[in-house]
mmCIF file of C-alpha atoms in Angstrom:
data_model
loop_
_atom_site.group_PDB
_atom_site.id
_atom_site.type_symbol
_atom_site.label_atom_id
_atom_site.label_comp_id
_atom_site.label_asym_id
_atom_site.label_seq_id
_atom_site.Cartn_x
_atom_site.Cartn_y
_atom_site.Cartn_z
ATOM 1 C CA UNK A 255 0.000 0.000 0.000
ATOM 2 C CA UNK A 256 1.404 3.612 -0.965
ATOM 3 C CA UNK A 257 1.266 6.255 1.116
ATOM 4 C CA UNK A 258 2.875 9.477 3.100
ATOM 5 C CA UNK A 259 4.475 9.023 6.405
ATOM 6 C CA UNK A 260 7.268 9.926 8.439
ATOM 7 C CA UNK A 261 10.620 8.775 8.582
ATOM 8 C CA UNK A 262 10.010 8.728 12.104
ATOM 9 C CA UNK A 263 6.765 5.601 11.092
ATOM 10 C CA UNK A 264 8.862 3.961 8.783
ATOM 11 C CA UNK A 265 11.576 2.657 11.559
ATOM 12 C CA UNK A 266 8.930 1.860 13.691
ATOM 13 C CA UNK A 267 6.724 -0.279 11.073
ATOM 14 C CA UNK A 268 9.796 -1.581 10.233
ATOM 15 C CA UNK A 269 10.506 -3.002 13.192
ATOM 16 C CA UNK A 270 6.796 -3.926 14.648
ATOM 17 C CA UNK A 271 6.533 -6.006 11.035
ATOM 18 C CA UNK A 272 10.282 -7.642 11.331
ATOM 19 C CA UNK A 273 8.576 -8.358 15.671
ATOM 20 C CA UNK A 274 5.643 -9.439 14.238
ATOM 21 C CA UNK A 275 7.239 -11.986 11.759
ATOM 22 C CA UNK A 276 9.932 -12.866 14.110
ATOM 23 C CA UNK A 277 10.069 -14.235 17.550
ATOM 24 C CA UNK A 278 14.112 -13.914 17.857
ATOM 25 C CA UNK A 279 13.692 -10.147 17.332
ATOM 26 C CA UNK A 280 14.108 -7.860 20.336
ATOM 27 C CA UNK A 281 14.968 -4.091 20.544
ATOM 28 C CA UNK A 282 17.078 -2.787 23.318
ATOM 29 C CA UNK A 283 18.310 0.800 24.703
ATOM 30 C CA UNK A 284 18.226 3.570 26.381
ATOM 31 C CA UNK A 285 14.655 4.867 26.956
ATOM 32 C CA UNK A 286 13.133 2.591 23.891
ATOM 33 C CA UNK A 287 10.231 0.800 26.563
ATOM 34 C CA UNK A 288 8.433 3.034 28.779
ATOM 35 C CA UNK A 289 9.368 7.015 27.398
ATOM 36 C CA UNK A 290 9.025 5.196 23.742
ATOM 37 C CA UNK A 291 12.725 6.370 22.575
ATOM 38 C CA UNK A 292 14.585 9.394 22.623
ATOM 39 C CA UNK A 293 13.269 9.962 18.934
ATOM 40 C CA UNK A 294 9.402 8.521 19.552
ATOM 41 C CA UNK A 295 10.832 5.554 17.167
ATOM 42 C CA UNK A 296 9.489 2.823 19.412
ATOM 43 C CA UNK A 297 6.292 4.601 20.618
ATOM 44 C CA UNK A 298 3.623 2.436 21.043
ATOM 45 C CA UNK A 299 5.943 -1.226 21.289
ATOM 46 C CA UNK A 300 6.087 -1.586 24.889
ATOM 47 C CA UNK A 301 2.772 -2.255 25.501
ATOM 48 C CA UNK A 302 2.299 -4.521 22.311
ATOM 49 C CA UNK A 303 5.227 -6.497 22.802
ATOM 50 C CA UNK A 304 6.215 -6.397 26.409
ATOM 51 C CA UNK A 305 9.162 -6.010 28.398
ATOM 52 C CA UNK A 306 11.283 -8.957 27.641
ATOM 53 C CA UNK A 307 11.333 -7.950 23.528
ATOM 54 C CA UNK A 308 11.189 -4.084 24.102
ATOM 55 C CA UNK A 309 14.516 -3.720 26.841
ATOM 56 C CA UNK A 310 14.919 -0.521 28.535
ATOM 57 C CA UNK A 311 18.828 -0.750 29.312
ATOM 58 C CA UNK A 312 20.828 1.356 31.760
ATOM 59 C CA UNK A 313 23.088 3.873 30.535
ATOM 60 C CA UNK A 314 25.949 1.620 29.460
ATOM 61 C CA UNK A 315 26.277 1.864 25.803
ATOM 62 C CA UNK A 316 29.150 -0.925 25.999
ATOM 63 C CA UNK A 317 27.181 -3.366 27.886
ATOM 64 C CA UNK A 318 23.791 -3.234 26.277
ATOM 65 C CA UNK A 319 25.763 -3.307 23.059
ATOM 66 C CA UNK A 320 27.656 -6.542 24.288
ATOM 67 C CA UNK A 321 24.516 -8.267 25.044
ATOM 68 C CA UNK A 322 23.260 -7.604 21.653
ATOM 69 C CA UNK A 323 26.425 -9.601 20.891
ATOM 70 C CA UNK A 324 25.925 -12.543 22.856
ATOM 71 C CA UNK A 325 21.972 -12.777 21.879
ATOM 72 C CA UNK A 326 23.017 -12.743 18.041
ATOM 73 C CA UNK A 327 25.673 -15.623 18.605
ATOM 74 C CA UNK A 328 23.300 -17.263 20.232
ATOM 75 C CA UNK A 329 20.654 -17.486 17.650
ATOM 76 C CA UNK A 330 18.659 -14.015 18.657
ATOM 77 C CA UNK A 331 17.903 -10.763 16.428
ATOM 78 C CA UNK A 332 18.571 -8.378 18.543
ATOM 79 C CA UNK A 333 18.469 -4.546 17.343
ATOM 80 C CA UNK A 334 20.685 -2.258 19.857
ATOM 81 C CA UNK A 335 19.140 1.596 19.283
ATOM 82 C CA UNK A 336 21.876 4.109 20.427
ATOM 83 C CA UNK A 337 20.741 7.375 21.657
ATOM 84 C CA UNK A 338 23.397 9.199 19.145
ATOM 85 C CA UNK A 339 26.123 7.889 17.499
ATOM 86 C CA UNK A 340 28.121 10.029 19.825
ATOM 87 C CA UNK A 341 27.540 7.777 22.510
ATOM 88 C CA UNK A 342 28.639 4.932 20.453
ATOM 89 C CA UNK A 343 32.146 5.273 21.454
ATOM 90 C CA UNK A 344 31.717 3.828 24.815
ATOM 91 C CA UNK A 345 30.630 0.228 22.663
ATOM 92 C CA UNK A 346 33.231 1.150 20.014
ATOM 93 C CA UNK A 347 35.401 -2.223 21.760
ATOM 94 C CA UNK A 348 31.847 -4.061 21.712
ATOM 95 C CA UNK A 349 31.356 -3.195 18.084
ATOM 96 C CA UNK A 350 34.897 -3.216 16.411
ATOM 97 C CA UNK A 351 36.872 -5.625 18.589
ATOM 98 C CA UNK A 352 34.073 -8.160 18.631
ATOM 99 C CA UNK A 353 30.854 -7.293 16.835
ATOM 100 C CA UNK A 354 33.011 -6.888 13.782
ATOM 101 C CA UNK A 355 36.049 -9.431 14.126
ATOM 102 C CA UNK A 356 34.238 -12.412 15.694
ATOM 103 C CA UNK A 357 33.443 -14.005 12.064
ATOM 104 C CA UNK A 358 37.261 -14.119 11.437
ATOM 105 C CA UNK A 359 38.438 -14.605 14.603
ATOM 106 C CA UNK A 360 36.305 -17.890 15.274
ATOM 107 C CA UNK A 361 37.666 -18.853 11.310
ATOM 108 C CA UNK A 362 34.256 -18.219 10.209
ATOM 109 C CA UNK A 363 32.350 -20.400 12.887
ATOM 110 C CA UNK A 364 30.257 -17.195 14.397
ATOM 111 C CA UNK A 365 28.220 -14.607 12.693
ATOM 112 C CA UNK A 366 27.140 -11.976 15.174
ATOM 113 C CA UNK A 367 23.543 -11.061 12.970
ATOM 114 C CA UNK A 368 23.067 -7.481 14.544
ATOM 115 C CA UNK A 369 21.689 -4.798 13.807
ATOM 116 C CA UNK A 370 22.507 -1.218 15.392
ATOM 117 C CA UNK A 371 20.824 2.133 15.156
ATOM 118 C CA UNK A 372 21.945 5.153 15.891
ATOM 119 C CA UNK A 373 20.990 8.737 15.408
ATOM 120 C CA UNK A 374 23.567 11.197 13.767
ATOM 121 C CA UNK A 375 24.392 14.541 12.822
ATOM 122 C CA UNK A 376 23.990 17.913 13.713
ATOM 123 C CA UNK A 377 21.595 20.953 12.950
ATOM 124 C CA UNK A 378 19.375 20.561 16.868
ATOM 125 C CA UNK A 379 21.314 22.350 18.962
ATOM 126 C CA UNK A 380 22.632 19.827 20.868
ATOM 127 C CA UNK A 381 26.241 20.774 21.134
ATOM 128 C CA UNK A 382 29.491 19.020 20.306
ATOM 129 C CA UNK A 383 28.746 15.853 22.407
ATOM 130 C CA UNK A 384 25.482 14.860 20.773
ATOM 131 C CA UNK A 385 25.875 16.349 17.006
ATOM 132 C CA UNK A 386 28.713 14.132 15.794
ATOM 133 C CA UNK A 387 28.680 12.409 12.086
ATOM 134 C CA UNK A 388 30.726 9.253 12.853
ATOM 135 C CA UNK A 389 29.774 6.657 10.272
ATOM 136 C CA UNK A 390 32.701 7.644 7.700
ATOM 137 C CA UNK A 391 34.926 6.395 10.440
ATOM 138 C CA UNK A 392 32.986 3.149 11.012
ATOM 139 C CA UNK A 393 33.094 2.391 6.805
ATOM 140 C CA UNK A 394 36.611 2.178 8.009
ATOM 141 C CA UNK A 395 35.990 -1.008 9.699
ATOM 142 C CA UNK A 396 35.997 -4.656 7.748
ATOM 143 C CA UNK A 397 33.701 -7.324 9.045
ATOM 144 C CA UNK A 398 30.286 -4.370 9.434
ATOM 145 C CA UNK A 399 28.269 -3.208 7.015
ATOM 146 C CA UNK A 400 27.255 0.903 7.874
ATOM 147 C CA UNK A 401 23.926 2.199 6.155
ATOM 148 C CA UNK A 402 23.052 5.764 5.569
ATOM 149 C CA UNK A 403 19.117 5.809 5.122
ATOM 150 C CA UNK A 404 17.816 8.998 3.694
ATOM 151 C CA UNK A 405 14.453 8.508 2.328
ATOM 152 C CA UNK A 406 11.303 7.560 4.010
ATOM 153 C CA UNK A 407 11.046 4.121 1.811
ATOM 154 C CA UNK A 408 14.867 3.077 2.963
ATOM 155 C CA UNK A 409 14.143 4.249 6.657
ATOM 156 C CA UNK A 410 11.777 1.338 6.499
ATOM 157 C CA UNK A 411 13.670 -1.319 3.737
ATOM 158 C CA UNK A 412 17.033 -0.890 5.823
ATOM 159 C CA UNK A 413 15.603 -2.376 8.787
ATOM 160 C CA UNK A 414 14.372 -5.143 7.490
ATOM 161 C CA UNK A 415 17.440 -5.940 5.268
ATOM 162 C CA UNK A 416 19.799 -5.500 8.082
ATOM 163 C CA UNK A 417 17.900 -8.168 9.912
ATOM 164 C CA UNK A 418 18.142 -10.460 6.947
ATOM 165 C CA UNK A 419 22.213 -10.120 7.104
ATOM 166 C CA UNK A 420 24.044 -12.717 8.465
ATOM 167 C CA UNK A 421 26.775 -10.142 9.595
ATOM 168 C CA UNK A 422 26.535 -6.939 11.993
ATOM 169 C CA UNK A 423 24.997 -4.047 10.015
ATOM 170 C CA UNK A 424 25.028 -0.391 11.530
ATOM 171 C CA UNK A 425 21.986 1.878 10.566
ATOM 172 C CA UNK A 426 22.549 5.618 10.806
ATOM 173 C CA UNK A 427 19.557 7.783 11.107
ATOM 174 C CA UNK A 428 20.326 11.470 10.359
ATOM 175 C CA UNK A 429 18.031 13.185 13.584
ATOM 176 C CA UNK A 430 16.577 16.159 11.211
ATOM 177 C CA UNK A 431 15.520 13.345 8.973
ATOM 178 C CA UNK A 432 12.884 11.979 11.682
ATOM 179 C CA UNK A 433 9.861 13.948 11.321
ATOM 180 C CA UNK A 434 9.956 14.350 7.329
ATOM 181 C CA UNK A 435 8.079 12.772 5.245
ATOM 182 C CA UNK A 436 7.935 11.253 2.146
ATOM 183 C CA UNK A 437 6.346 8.183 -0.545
ATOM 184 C CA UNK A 438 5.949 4.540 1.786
ATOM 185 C CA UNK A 439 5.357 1.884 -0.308
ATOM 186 C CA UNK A 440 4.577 -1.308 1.726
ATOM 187 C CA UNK A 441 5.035 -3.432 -1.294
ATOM 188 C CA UNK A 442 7.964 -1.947 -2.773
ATOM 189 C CA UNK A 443 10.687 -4.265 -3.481
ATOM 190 C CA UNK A 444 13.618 -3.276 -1.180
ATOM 191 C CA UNK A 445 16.965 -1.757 -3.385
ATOM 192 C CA UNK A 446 19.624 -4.025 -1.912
ATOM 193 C CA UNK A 447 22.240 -2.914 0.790
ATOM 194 C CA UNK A 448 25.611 -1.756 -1.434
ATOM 195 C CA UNK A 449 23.698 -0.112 -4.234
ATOM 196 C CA UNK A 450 23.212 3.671 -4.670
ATOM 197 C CA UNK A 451 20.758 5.027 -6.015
ATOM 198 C CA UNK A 452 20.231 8.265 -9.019
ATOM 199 C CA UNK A 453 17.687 10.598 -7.405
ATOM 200 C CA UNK A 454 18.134 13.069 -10.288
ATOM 201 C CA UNK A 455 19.456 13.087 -13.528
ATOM 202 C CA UNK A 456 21.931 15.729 -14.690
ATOM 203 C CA UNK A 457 25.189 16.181 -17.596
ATOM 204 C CA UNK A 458 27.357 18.709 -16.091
ATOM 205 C CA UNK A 459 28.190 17.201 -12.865
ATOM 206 C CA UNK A 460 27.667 14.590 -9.861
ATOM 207 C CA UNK A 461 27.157 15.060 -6.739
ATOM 208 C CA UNK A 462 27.476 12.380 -4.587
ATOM 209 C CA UNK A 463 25.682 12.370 -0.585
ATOM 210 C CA UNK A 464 24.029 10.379 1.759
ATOM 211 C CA UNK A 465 21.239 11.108 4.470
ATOM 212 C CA UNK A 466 20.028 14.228 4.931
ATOM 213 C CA UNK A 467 22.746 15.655 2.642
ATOM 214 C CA UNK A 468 21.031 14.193 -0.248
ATOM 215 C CA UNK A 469 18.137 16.935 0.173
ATOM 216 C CA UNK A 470 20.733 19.634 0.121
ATOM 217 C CA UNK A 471 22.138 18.706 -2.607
ATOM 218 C CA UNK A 472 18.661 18.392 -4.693
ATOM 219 C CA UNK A 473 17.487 21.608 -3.271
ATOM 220 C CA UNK A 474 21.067 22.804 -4.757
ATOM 221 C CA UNK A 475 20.738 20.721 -7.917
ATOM 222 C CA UNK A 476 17.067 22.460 -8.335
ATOM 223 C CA UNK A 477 18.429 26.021 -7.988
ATOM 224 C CA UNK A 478 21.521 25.146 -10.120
ATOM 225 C CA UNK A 479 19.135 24.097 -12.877
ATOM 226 C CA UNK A 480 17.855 28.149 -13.242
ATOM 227 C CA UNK A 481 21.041 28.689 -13.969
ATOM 228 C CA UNK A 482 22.114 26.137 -16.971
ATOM 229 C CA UNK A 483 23.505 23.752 -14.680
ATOM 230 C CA UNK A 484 22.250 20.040 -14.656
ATOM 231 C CA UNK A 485 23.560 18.529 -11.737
ATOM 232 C CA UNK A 486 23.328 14.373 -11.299
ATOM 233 C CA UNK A 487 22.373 13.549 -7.261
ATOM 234 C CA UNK A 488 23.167 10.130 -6.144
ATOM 235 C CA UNK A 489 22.256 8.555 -3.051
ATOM 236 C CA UNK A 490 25.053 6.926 -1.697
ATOM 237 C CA UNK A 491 22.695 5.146 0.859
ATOM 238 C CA UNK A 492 25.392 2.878 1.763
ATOM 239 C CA UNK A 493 29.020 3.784 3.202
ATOM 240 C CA UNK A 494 30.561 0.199 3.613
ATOM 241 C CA UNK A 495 30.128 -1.336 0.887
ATOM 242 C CA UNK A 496 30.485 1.267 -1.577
ATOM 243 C CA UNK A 497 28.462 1.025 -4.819
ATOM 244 C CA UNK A 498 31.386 2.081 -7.078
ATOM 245 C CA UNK A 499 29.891 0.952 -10.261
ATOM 246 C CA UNK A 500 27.314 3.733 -9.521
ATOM 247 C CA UNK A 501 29.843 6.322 -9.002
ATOM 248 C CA UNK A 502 31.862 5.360 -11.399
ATOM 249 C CA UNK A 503 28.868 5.619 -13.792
ATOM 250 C CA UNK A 504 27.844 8.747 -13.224
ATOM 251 C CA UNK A 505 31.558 10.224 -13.080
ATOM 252 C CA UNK A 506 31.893 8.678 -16.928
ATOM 253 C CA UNK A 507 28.364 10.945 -17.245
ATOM 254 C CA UNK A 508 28.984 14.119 -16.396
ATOM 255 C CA UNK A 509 32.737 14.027 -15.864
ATOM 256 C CA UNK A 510 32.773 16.687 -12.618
ATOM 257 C CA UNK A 511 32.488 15.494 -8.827
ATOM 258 C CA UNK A 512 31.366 17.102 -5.863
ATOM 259 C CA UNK A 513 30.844 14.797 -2.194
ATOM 260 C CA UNK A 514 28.872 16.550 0.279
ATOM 261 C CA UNK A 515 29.645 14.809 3.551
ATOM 262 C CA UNK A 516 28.633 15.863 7.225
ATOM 263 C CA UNK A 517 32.014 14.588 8.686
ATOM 264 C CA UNK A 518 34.891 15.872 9.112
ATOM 265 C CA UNK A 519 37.327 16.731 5.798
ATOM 266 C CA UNK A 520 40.004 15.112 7.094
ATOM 267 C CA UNK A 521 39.761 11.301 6.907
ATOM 268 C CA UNK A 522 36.561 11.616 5.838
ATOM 269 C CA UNK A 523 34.464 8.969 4.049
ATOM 270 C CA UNK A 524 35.064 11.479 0.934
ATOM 271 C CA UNK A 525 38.306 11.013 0.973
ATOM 272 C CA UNK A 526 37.709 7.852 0.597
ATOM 273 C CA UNK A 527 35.497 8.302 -2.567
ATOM 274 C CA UNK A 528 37.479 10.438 -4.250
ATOM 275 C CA UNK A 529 40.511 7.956 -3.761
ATOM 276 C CA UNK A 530 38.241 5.249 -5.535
ATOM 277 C CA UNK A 531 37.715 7.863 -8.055
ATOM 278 C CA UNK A 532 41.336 8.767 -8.616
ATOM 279 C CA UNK A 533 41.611 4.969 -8.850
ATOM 280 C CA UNK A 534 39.186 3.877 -11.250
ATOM 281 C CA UNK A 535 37.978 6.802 -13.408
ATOM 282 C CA UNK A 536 40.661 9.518 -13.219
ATOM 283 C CA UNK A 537 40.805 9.656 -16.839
ATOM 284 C CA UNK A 538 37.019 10.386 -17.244
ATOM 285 C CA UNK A 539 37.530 13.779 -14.862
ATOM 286 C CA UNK A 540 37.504 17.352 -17.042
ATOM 287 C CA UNK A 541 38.446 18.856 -13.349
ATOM 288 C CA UNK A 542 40.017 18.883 -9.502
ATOM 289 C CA UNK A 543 36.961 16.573 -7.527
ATOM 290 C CA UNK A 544 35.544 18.698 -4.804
ATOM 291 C CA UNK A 545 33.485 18.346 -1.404
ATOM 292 C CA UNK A 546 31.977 20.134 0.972
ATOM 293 C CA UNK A 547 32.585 19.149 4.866
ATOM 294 C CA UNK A 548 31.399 20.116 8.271
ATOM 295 C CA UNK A 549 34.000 22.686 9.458
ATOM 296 C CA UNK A 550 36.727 21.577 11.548
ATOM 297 C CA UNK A 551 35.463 22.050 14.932
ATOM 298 C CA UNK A 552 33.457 20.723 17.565
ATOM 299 C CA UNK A 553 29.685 21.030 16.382
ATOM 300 C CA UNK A 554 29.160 24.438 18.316
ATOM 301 C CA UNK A 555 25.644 25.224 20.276
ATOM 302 C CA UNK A 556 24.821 28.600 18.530
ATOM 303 C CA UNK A 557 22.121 28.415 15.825
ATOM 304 C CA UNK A 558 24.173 30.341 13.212
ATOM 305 C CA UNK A 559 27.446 28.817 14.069
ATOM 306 C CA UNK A 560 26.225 25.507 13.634
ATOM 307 C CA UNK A 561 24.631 26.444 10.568
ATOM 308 C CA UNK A 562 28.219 27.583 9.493
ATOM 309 C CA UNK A 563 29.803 24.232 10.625
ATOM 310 C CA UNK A 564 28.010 22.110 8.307
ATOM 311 C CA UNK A 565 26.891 21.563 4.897
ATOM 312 C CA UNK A 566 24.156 23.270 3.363
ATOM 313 C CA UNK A 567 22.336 23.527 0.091
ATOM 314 C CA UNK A 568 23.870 27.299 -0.335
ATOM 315 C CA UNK A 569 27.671 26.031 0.254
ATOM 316 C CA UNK A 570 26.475 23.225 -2.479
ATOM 317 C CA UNK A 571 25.559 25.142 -4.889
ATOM 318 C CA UNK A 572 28.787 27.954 -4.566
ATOM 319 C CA UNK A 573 31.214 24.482 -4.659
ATOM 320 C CA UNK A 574 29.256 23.822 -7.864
ATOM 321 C CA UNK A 575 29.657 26.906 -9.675
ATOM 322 C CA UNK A 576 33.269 27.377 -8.845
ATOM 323 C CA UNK A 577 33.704 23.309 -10.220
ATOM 324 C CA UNK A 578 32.148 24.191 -13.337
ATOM 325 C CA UNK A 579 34.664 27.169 -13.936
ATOM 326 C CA UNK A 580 37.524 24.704 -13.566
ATOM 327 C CA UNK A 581 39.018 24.026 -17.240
#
């Protein structure tokens, strides 16, 4: 059935159909049972599932996360919600050491099927230790899989597909994204996890994003259009694996590239794309690739500083024109 909701009701359907169908699934965290999660994600669950499948945890990122562990080895799907990815660090041993290295460790005798959510990004202020974009440093990690929903339809698909993997998958959920809304189709045929996706066509240039980047970058691409400039958007929607075949594509296309990523420059999981660029399609580039990056600073609390820290359609649009003067 097609229809509008939030990105907010697509996690939660999500995850009431994947309870519904599944007795191994569980969701545990902070807050997620009686106060219905610190995003309203799991309104409503409590009190159709119970306490034993809907776990409010104590504040102990690293041991909630570990449990999640030891219930996927042993036959559970658990899925771990994480206030903000911020928080994540105190599990980061949880998630890389074992979560991630248990497969190869145990020469391929455990998978660790689990699925984590976090919020991420900036733009509420919430200051520097709640507005972090982390999941370019966790694409750095073999043995996960880290997924960037941005739409309302992949909000709901990612779930479900993340359940389905064998191997722990990381969901990112961009926190401006939660109350916008957008086409649901119930019956829609999920896009696989590694494949991005070509949200508008354009010749002159691609830009590449993922979560709530990809609406700057249309809103840019729309302006840019008044102007002469046809500007290709791709959804990234997944940071580990990387759909190169898409960007490559699209690079082949238009022969310009501009990453709009809410990390941090350096390190960053654009520097990572325009390596695989310099790799595999160097010779298809007319011009220098370029990005746009949160600033270089803790996210600040101030409205217009933070506004200044990170991306936005304006700063997308100026990288674009000064790309297209580039011989």
């Amino acid at each position: 059935m097609k229809k509008e909701i939030t990105y907010r009701e697509a996690v939660r359907i999500a995850i009431d159909t994947a309870m519904e169908k599944d007795e191994r699934v569980f969701l545990a965290g902070e807050d997620v049972g009686r106060y219905g999660g610190s995003y309203a994600v799991s309104m409503g669950l409590l009190e159709k599932y119970g306490s034993e499948r809907i776990v409010d945890t104590p504040l102990c990122e690293s041991g909630f996360t570990g449990m999640g562990i030891g219930a996927a080895m042993n036959g559970m799907r658990p899925i771990v919600e994480i206030m903000t990815c911020n928080f994540s660090l105190l599990a980061l041993d949880q998630i890389v050491n074992n979560a991630a290295h248990l497969l190869h460790m145990s020469g391929g005798q455990f998978n660790v099927p689990l699925v984590i959510r976090m919020a991420t990004g900036a733009g509420k202020q919430l200051a520097a230790q709640h507005s972090h974009s982390f999941e370019g440093w966790y694409a750095h990690i073999p043995g996960i899989k880290v997924l960037t929903p941005a739409t309302v339809q992949d909000a709901h698909d990612m779930v479900g597909l993340a359940l389905d993997d064998p191997d722990p998958v990381l969901i990112f959920e961009n926190a401006l994204l939660y109350n916008r809304k957008g086409p649901f189709d119930s019956a829609a045929k999920p896009l696989p996890i590694g494949k991005a996706k070509v949200m508008r066509e354009g010749n002159n240039l691609s830009i590449f994003a993922y979560g709530i980047n990809l609406f700057k970058a249309l809103d840019a691409a729309e302006e840019l259009a008044k102007e002469g400039i046809e500007a290709e958007v791709v959804d990234l929607r997944s940071l580990r694996p990387l759909d190169d075949e898409t960007i490559v594509a699209s690079v082949a296309k238009t022969h310009r590239v501009l990453i709009v990523d809410e990390g941090w420059r350096s390190g960053s999981i654009s520097a990572e794309i325009m390596a695989r660029i310099n790799e595999k399609a160097f010779y298809e580039l007319d011009a220098p690739m370029a990005r746009v990056c949160t600033e270089e600073v803790p996210i600040p609390y101030p409205r217009h500083l933070e506004e200044a820290a990170i991306p936005s359609a304006e700063k997308v649009a100026a990288a674009v024109r000064t790309l297209m003067k580039e011989a």
